[in-house]
Amino acid sequence: MGSIVSRLLSRLLREEEIEDIEEIKKETGFSHRKITRLYRRFTSLDKGGNGTLSRDDFHRIPELAINPLGDIITNGFFPEGEDQVNFRGFVRTLAHFRPIDQDNEKNKNPSATEPLNSRTNKLLFAFRLYDLDRDGKISRDELLQVLRMIVGVNLICSTKTPKGGI
Amino acid sequence: MLRCGYALFWLLGSVLLICVVSPVKGEAVVTREGSHLKLSESSHSNESQHGHSSNITGIPIISFKWHHVETPYLVAFWVLVSFLGKLVIEANHHVTSVIPESALLICFGFILGGMIWAADKVQTFRLTPTVFFFYLLPQVILDAGYHMPNKLFFTNLGGILVHAVIGTCWNAASLGLSLWGCQMGGAMGDLDIGLLQYLLFGSLMAAVDPVAVIAVFEQVHVNDVLFIMVFGESLLNDGVTVVLFNVFDAFVSLGGPKIDAAEIIKGIVSFFVVAFGGSLVGLVFGLLISLLTRCTKNIQIIEPGFIFVLGYLSYLTAEMLSLSAILSIVFCGMCCQKYINANMDENSVQTVRYAMKAFANGSETIIFVFLGISAIDKVIWVWNTGFILLTLLFVLVYRFIGVFFLTWILNRYRLVPLEFVDQVIMSYGGLRGAVAYGLAVMLDENKIKEKNLMVCTTLIVVYFTVILQGITMKPLVMWLKVKRAAVTEVSLLEKLTNKMFNHTLVAIEDISGQIGHNYMRSKWKYFEENWMSWILMKPSARKKQDQVFDVFHQLNLKDAMEYVTEGERRGSLEFVRNENSIIDFKKKSESESFDINNANMSNDHGAMSTTSRDPIPSVSLEMHEQIMKAVREAEAINAHHLLDQHLYKSRKQHRHRFSRSHFDINRDEKEVQEIFQRTMRNRLKSFTSAKMGVKPPKTIVKHTQKEQQQKMPNGKSMDKAKTSYSGDEGSEGDSASGYDQSYMRATYRAGAGIENPAFMPDLDPMDLLQIPPWLGESELDSSMVALSHRAQVDLPRTPSNLRRLAPLRISTRSTDSFTLENIPDTQQMDSDQLQPPPPPPRPPRDDGYV
């Protein structure tokens, strides 16, 4: 995302630094202003300065540590098997959370690919949150696990009753 | 509370009031007008010569010296009456959930006023401007400023300022002009008030009142941004109100012809001077407080006193310089909060918080009661239907227009636009309150003939907004938010998914930094960290500024307190208790368990201290059996209820933060604790697996043994005084591992230490390590899920909990609590190679354990 030097030289953001900004715009539907702002956020999170975020960068956000689903969400940003996410991927994930464009729902154009924030894609993202091992299915254990994460420990598991009665 | 108790309260309250108030009224002839007290002849003068007789015929054994104690007695008495009123009102929660407390207090004031009126035929007690502005208002505002969420406030500062300045000016101008227009049009009968006087009236009517806003919004939990917009506006508009009021007051004195461009320009300039001057005074005092708290280590007992005194002085100083006093005290509170909390001792911080809340709450109560009392006064009542109704109408309508228009402009520049619903609530929440009334009473009667009309119009508007709008606010909020009625009861899965979505949204908000990092903010942070903290914070406090460290420290404290409470209440025998009981009772409704708790407390353990803090009961085994059965039977029904109760609330639901009477929610803290620990544990595991074989980081603890250095690089304890680490202390991450250093102060980087099986035997003989038995057996098959710390806490007490609280020990092994917690887990992870460690020998202290 531009060299470190150019970033050091200009504190104010220039559009040229964001590669493919037009493509990102088309893909995600964010406005120019929003992409710029997200880029600023991206760079402030990216302590390593190498244009990608690692898991540690996410862990640095203090509020995520007290969010029960913090780690799952973090994993959702990283594509399968990778440990780094670039700005494109970052924005792509965030684009899932845009409000649904009303007109898109109306004129269903089956040939065109759905925008990232369509209902289907949102559901897909949510599905992936549950599907922890990314096998395309939600197993019973995965559901239980997510449940445990949200509820906390005070959960009697009727299937196993060890001595402690957890 | 039981029914008869409530009724008793009512009875007691009314009897007490009637008995006490009437004779006192008979004696009391003081009205608090102006700055000095004078006896008024309007009441029974024959009784007022008690005790001051000059002729003594004999030695009086006991004499009744009313005038000796008159003033302080009355003050204290009225405070007591107000508080008793609040007690009576709060006795029944069903009433207060429908009608806001402020409305009930005003009604209570009506009743009292009626009683006084009946006894005296004249209103001897009123809310006078002096008392209000000097003695009742400052603490409310100081509390508001001190507990202001700074981050939220400054993020939305632009919007708040726009609404406060432009909105108030718009309100004032439009109201004044419209009323004048209506008068010209003849809608008000034969009223004759000049345009300037209308503008003056408009200016005092325009201001949204912070006291009323807090009082009403406290029960209606709206989202953060909406609340801060209304609340911030109510605080900042004082700058405008003061200016407008003074300017128009001067204009009215000058008269129409003398007003020319110069005067108007002076008016505008005075706005800037008043507003910025007031804020500056507040800032100076805030800095002063911070500096002082830096040096008050030896007088910790009266440290809190400084805050209150200096806050009050900032208010008075601004008032003296004819600047905006409210702005001054708000900024004083806002500026010093961070440094005070860092510099002062824990106890002092708590004292300040509680005392401030107590004062503020008390003042608010008194204000509302007296607002009610002041109404029952025949002298001020002048009725002009047109004037009053039109005022009400215009106040509402122009508020809506103003808010919508301004928000429309604002939304073009905001990242997160304010929604329509929020705007409606903002408009509806423009409550007028005691400030308007105080200003109205301060009007000069000679210059403004219709002062009484204005006063009673103000009163009516205040009552309308506080009572009517207050009552309807909650239903309106709920009505607007509910888009689709829930036809069927949501299934368990739906509930879970909803909760999950909430958490997800909150996480995305945090990641995308809605309260964003932008250039100015990072600049300010840099400046603040390097310069201001350096000057204003104690050196020891500066080190502790890391947020995660802070959270962990708080959790430790809470753990400690809980542990002590538990131990005390349950007594030593309770350590024997079957852990099943505890979980189940935690889930049952609290009243139920509380009753059982009470029933059994006396039977079983006479030596138990009664606590009402935590309803985890202690029950005898027989009761326990019965209840276990009942639980099993009702499990299906309970499960739903239970899940509902115990799902972690996402941050959107934690809206109580700005409440006047509640500090924090216990559930919030516990959840945070659990989640945080679990997260850290999970991260540790993933981190461990990721970092195996990676070179250990550079920073090394001085006091860990040398031979262990490369294995346990960061073993640290939470004891702040002994945290000594070289390298990048406090520097938040030039490199990816940099931040890990600082937050790994809180966690144990097992890193390369665990991978080496040769070291395993080293850990086994640790008698520090006690693995809870259920952990050893049942966790093998679900290694993905870490047992939350809570389970270990609430289930049989393991000494590992104690370790967390133990002081630092210089040893070859890290005494970091996370170390101890995590070793079983990390061992499990590597259990392919190892067998589960044998149950370690129990120390003698845990006799009679499971």
JSON list of C-alpha atoms in Angstrom, two decimals, chain A residues 11-12 33-34 37-38 40-41 44-45 47-48 54 56-71 73-74 77 90 93-94 97 123 125-126 129-130 132 143 145-156 158 160 162-166, chain B residues 151 412 414-415 496-497 500-501 503-508 510-514 516-519 547 579-580 583-584 586-587 643 646-648 651 672 674-676 678-680 682-683 732-734 736 739-740 743 774 778 781-782 784-785 787-788 790-791 795:
[
{"chain": "A", "resi": 11, "resn": "ARG", "atom": "CA", "xyz": [0.74, 12.76, 6.64]},
{"chain": "A", "resi": 12, "resn": "LEU", "atom": "CA", "xyz": [-2.37, 13.65, 4.79]},
{"chain": "A", "resi": 33, "resn": "ARG", "atom": "CA", "xyz": [-14.65, 9.02, 1.78]},
{"chain": "A", "resi": 34, "resn": "LYS", "atom": "CA", "xyz": [-15.29, 5.83, 3.65]},
{"chain": "A", "resi": 37, "resn": "ARG", "atom": "CA", "xyz": [-11.17, 6.63, 6.37]},
{"chain": "A", "resi": 38, "resn": "LEU", "atom": "CA", "xyz": [-10.90, 2.87, 6.51]},
{"chain": "A", "resi": 40, "resn": "ARG", "atom": "CA", "xyz": [-6.47, 5.44, 7.79]},
{"chain": "A", "resi": 41, "resn": "ARG", "atom": "CA", "xyz": [-7.77, 3.02, 10.33]},
{"chain": "A", "resi": 44, "resn": "SER", "atom": "CA", "xyz": [-3.09, 2.93, 12.33]},
{"chain": "A", "resi": 45, "resn": "LEU", "atom": "CA", "xyz": [-3.74, -0.69, 13.22]},
{"chain": "A", "resi": 47, "resn": "LYS", "atom": "CA", "xyz": [1.95, -1.35, 13.50]},
{"chain": "A", "resi": 48, "resn": "GLY", "atom": "CA", "xyz": [4.39, -3.25, 11.40]},
{"chain": "A", "resi": 54, "resn": "SER", "atom": "CA", "xyz": [-1.65, -9.92, 11.29]},
{"chain": "A", "resi": 56, "resn": "ASP", "atom": "CA", "xyz": [-1.53, -9.62, 16.61]},
{"chain": "A", "resi": 57, "resn": "ASP", "atom": "CA", "xyz": [-2.65, -6.34, 15.20]},
{"chain": "A", "resi": 58, "resn": "PHE", "atom": "CA", "xyz": [-6.20, -7.33, 15.88]},
{"chain": "A", "resi": 59, "resn": "HIS", "atom": "CA", "xyz": [-5.37, -8.51, 19.32]},
{"chain": "A", "resi": 60, "resn": "ARG", "atom": "CA", "xyz": [-4.04, -5.08, 20.03]},
{"chain": "A", "resi": 61, "resn": "ILE", "atom": "CA", "xyz": [-7.51, -3.65, 20.00]},
{"chain": "A", "resi": 62, "resn": "PRO", "atom": "CA", "xyz": [-8.41, -3.69, 23.67]},
{"chain": "A", "resi": 63, "resn": "GLU", "atom": "CA", "xyz": [-12.14, -3.91, 23.27]},
{"chain": "A", "resi": 64, "resn": "LEU", "atom": "CA", "xyz": [-11.84, -7.13, 21.37]},
{"chain": "A", "resi": 65, "resn": "ALA", "atom": "CA", "xyz": [-10.30, -8.82, 24.34]},
{"chain": "A", "resi": 66, "resn": "ILE", "atom": "CA", "xyz": [-13.50, -8.45, 26.26]},
{"chain": "A", "resi": 67, "resn": "ASN", "atom": "CA", "xyz": [-15.73, -9.46, 23.43]},
{"chain": "A", "resi": 68, "resn": "PRO", "atom": "CA", "xyz": [-16.62, -13.12, 23.68]},
{"chain": "A", "resi": 69, "resn": "LEU", "atom": "CA", "xyz": [-16.52, -13.53, 19.96]},
{"chain": "A", "resi": 70, "resn": "GLY", "atom": "CA", "xyz": [-13.47, -11.40, 19.46]},
{"chain": "A", "resi": 71, "resn": "ASP", "atom": "CA", "xyz": [-11.20, -14.16, 18.29]},
{"chain": "A", "resi": 73, "resn": "ILE", "atom": "CA", "xyz": [-14.33, -12.31, 14.34]},
{"chain": "A", "resi": 74, "resn": "THR", "atom": "CA", "xyz": [-10.64, -11.84, 13.94]},
{"chain": "A", "resi": 77, "resn": "PHE", "atom": "CA", "xyz": [-10.90, -11.49, 8.44]},
{"chain": "A", "resi": 90, "resn": "PHE", "atom": "CA", "xyz": [-9.90, -5.89, 5.20]},
{"chain": "A", "resi": 93, "resn": "THR", "atom": "CA", "xyz": [-14.80, -8.21, 5.06]},
{"chain": "A", "resi": 94, "resn": "LEU", "atom": "CA", "xyz": [-16.07, -4.95, 6.40]},
{"chain": "A", "resi": 97, "resn": "PHE", "atom": "CA", "xyz": [-21.66, -5.03, 7.12]},
{"chain": "A", "resi": 123, "resn": "LEU", "atom": "CA", "xyz": [-25.56, -14.96, 5.88]},
{"chain": "A", "resi": 125, "resn": "PHE", "atom": "CA", "xyz": [-20.29, -14.55, 6.59]},
{"chain": "A", "resi": 126, "resn": "ALA", "atom": "CA", "xyz": [-22.30, -15.35, 9.66]},
{"chain": "A", "resi": 129, "resn": "LEU", "atom": "CA", "xyz": [-18.35, -17.48, 12.02]},
{"chain": "A", "resi": 130, "resn": "TYR", "atom": "CA", "xyz": [-20.03, -20.54, 13.35]},
{"chain": "A", "resi": 132, "resn": "LEU", "atom": "CA", "xyz": [-14.86, -22.76, 13.03]},
{"chain": "A", "resi": 143, "resn": "LEU", "atom": "CA", "xyz": [-22.51, -24.87, 17.84]},
{"chain": "A", "resi": 145, "resn": "GLN", "atom": "CA", "xyz": [-18.65, -24.17, 21.38]},
{"chain": "A", "resi": 146, "resn": "VAL", "atom": "CA", "xyz": [-20.05, -20.93, 20.19]},
{"chain": "A", "resi": 147, "resn": "LEU", "atom": "CA", "xyz": [-22.79, -21.25, 22.74]},
{"chain": "A", "resi": 148, "resn": "ARG", "atom": "CA", "xyz": [-20.25, -21.73, 25.45]},
{"chain": "A", "resi": 149, "resn": "MET", "atom": "CA", "xyz": [-18.38, -18.71, 24.30]},
{"chain": "A", "resi": 150, "resn": "ILE", "atom": "CA", "xyz": [-21.39, -16.53, 24.55]},
{"chain": "A", "resi": 151, "resn": "VAL", "atom": "CA", "xyz": [-22.91, -17.90, 27.67]},
{"chain": "A", "resi": 152, "resn": "GLY", "atom": "CA", "xyz": [-19.97, -18.42, 29.84]},
{"chain": "A", "resi": 153, "resn": "VAL", "atom": "CA", "xyz": [-19.20, -21.27, 32.06]},
{"chain": "A", "resi": 154, "resn": "ASN", "atom": "CA", "xyz": [-22.44, -21.68, 33.91]},
{"chain": "A", "resi": 155, "resn": "LEU", "atom": "CA", "xyz": [-23.72, -24.28, 31.58]},
{"chain": "A", "resi": 156, "resn": "ILE", "atom": "CA", "xyz": [-24.59, -27.77, 32.64]},
{"chain": "A", "resi": 158, "resn": "SER", "atom": "CA", "xyz": [-26.08, -32.86, 30.15]},
{"chain": "A", "resi": 160, "resn": "LYS", "atom": "CA", "xyz": [-21.18, -35.33, 30.21]},
{"chain": "A", "resi": 162, "resn": "PRO", "atom": "CA", "xyz": [-18.02, -35.35, 35.31]},
{"chain": "A", "resi": 163, "resn": "LYS", "atom": "CA", "xyz": [-17.46, -35.16, 38.99]},
{"chain": "A", "resi": 164, "resn": "GLY", "atom": "CA", "xyz": [-17.37, -31.45, 39.01]},
{"chain": "A", "resi": 165, "resn": "GLY", "atom": "CA", "xyz": [-20.73, -31.09, 37.46]},
{"chain": "A", "resi": 166, "resn": "ILE", "atom": "CA", "xyz": [-19.79, -28.59, 34.84]},
{"chain": "B", "resi": 151, "resn": "LYS", "atom": "CA", "xyz": [-13.84, 9.98, 24.21]},
{"chain": "B", "resi": 412, "resn": "ARG", "atom": "CA", "xyz": [-23.60, 15.45, 5.55]},
{"chain": "B", "resi": 414, "resn": "ARG", "atom": "CA", "xyz": [-20.70, 12.82, 9.88]},
{"chain": "B", "resi": 415, "resn": "LEU", "atom": "CA", "xyz": [-19.40, 9.36, 9.24]},
{"chain": "B", "resi": 496, "resn": "LEU", "atom": "CA", "xyz": [-28.39, -17.28, 20.53]},
{"chain": "B", "resi": 497, "resn": "THR", "atom": "CA", "xyz": [-27.94, -16.10, 17.01]},
{"chain": "B", "resi": 500, "resn": "MET", "atom": "CA", "xyz": [-24.04, -13.59, 18.37]},
{"chain": "B", "resi": 501, "resn": "PHE", "atom": "CA", "xyz": [-24.86, -10.95, 15.84]},
{"chain": "B", "resi": 503, "resn": "HIS", "atom": "CA", "xyz": [-21.37, -9.30, 19.58]},
{"chain": "B", "resi": 504, "resn": "THR", "atom": "CA", "xyz": [-20.21, -9.45, 16.01]},
{"chain": "B", "resi": 505, "resn": "LEU", "atom": "CA", "xyz": [-21.44, -5.98, 15.31]},
{"chain": "B", "resi": 506, "resn": "VAL", "atom": "CA", "xyz": [-19.76, -4.61, 18.35]},
{"chain": "B", "resi": 507, "resn": "ALA", "atom": "CA", "xyz": [-16.51, -6.29, 17.37]},
{"chain": "B", "resi": 508, "resn": "ILE", "atom": "CA", "xyz": [-16.69, -4.89, 13.86]},
{"chain": "B", "resi": 510, "resn": "ASP", "atom": "CA", "xyz": [-14.22, -1.77, 17.33]},
{"chain": "B", "resi": 511, "resn": "ILE", "atom": "CA", "xyz": [-12.13, -3.07, 14.50]},
{"chain": "B", "resi": 512, "resn": "SER", "atom": "CA", "xyz": [-13.23, -0.46, 12.07]},
{"chain": "B", "resi": 513, "resn": "GLY", "atom": "CA", "xyz": [-12.72, 2.14, 14.71]},
{"chain": "B", "resi": 514, "resn": "GLN", "atom": "CA", "xyz": [-15.95, 4.04, 14.54]},
{"chain": "B", "resi": 516, "resn": "GLY", "atom": "CA", "xyz": [-11.78, 6.47, 14.94]},
{"chain": "B", "resi": 517, "resn": "HIS", "atom": "CA", "xyz": [-8.13, 7.06, 14.98]},
{"chain": "B", "resi": 518, "resn": "ASN", "atom": "CA", "xyz": [-7.58, 10.09, 12.97]},
{"chain": "B", "resi": 519, "resn": "TYR", "atom": "CA", "xyz": [-4.82, 12.52, 12.65]},
{"chain": "B", "resi": 547, "resn": "GLN", "atom": "CA", "xyz": [-5.11, -0.46, 29.34]},
{"chain": "B", "resi": 579, "resn": "GLU", "atom": "CA", "xyz": [-20.23, -27.72, 43.65]},
{"chain": "B", "resi": 580, "resn": "ASN", "atom": "CA", "xyz": [-23.46, -28.62, 41.91]},
{"chain": "B", "resi": 583, "resn": "ILE", "atom": "CA", "xyz": [-24.08, -23.52, 39.70]},
{"chain": "B", "resi": 584, "resn": "ASP", "atom": "CA", "xyz": [-27.73, -24.26, 39.92]},
{"chain": "B", "resi": 586, "resn": "LYS", "atom": "CA", "xyz": [-26.62, -19.09, 40.38]},
{"chain": "B", "resi": 587, "resn": "LYS", "atom": "CA", "xyz": [-29.05, -19.73, 37.64]},
{"chain": "B", "resi": 643, "resn": "LEU", "atom": "CA", "xyz": [-29.99, -18.64, 28.68]},
{"chain": "B", "resi": 646, "resn": "HIS", "atom": "CA", "xyz": [-26.85, -15.42, 31.21]},
{"chain": "B", "resi": 647, "resn": "LEU", "atom": "CA", "xyz": [-26.00, -14.62, 27.67]},
{"chain": "B", "resi": 648, "resn": "TYR", "atom": "CA", "xyz": [-23.30, -12.07, 27.72]},
{"chain": "B", "resi": 651, "resn": "ARG", "atom": "CA", "xyz": [-21.86, -3.43, 24.58]},
{"chain": "B", "resi": 672, "resn": "VAL", "atom": "CA", "xyz": [-15.84, -8.86, 31.22]},
{"chain": "B", "resi": 674, "resn": "GLU", "atom": "CA", "xyz": [-14.77, -14.18, 32.18]},
{"chain": "B", "resi": 675, "resn": "ILE", "atom": "CA", "xyz": [-14.53, -13.17, 28.59]},
{"chain": "B", "resi": 676, "resn": "PHE", "atom": "CA", "xyz": [-11.24, -11.50, 29.05]},
{"chain": "B", "resi": 678, "resn": "ARG", "atom": "CA", "xyz": [-10.98, -16.84, 28.28]},
{"chain": "B", "resi": 679, "resn": "THR", "atom": "CA", "xyz": [-9.79, -14.75, 25.42]},
{"chain": "B", "resi": 680, "resn": "MET", "atom": "CA", "xyz": [-6.37, -14.45, 26.88]},
{"chain": "B", "resi": 682, "resn": "ASN", "atom": "CA", "xyz": [-7.24, -18.90, 23.92]},
{"chain": "B", "resi": 683, "resn": "ARG", "atom": "CA", "xyz": [-4.78, -16.48, 22.55]},
{"chain": "B", "resi": 732, "resn": "GLU", "atom": "CA", "xyz": [3.43, 0.76, 22.26]},
{"chain": "B", "resi": 733, "resn": "GLY", "atom": "CA", "xyz": [4.79, -1.22, 19.49]},
{"chain": "B", "resi": 734, "resn": "ASP", "atom": "CA", "xyz": [7.06, -0.13, 16.86]},
{"chain": "B", "resi": 736, "resn": "ALA", "atom": "CA", "xyz": [4.66, -6.43, 16.10]},
{"chain": "B", "resi": 739, "resn": "TYR", "atom": "CA", "xyz": [2.94, -4.47, 21.95]},
{"chain": "B", "resi": 740, "resn": "ASP", "atom": "CA", "xyz": [3.03, -8.03, 22.96]},
{"chain": "B", "resi": 743, "resn": "TYR", "atom": "CA", "xyz": [0.35, -6.74, 27.23]},
{"chain": "B", "resi": 774, "resn": "TRP", "atom": "CA", "xyz": [-12.71, -32.41, 36.91]},
{"chain": "B", "resi": 778, "resn": "SER", "atom": "CA", "xyz": [-13.17, -34.19, 31.41]},
{"chain": "B", "resi": 781, "resn": "ASP", "atom": "CA", "xyz": [-11.97, -34.64, 24.83]},
{"chain": "B", "resi": 782, "resn": "SER", "atom": "CA", "xyz": [-12.84, -31.03, 24.46]},
{"chain": "B", "resi": 784, "resn": "MET", "atom": "CA", "xyz": [-10.70, -26.67, 22.21]},
{"chain": "B", "resi": 785, "resn": "VAL", "atom": "CA", "xyz": [-12.78, -25.14, 24.91]},
{"chain": "B", "resi": 787, "resn": "LEU", "atom": "CA", "xyz": [-12.55, -23.83, 31.04]},
{"chain": "B", "resi": 788, "resn": "SER", "atom": "CA", "xyz": [-13.36, -20.36, 32.09]},
{"chain": "B", "resi": 790, "resn": "ARG", "atom": "CA", "xyz": [-15.14, -18.70, 36.64]},
{"chain": "B", "resi": 791, "resn": "ALA", "atom": "CA", "xyz": [-15.60, -22.43, 36.89]},
{"chain": "B", "resi": 795, "resn": "LEU", "atom": "CA", "xyz": [-16.31, -24.61, 42.09]}
]
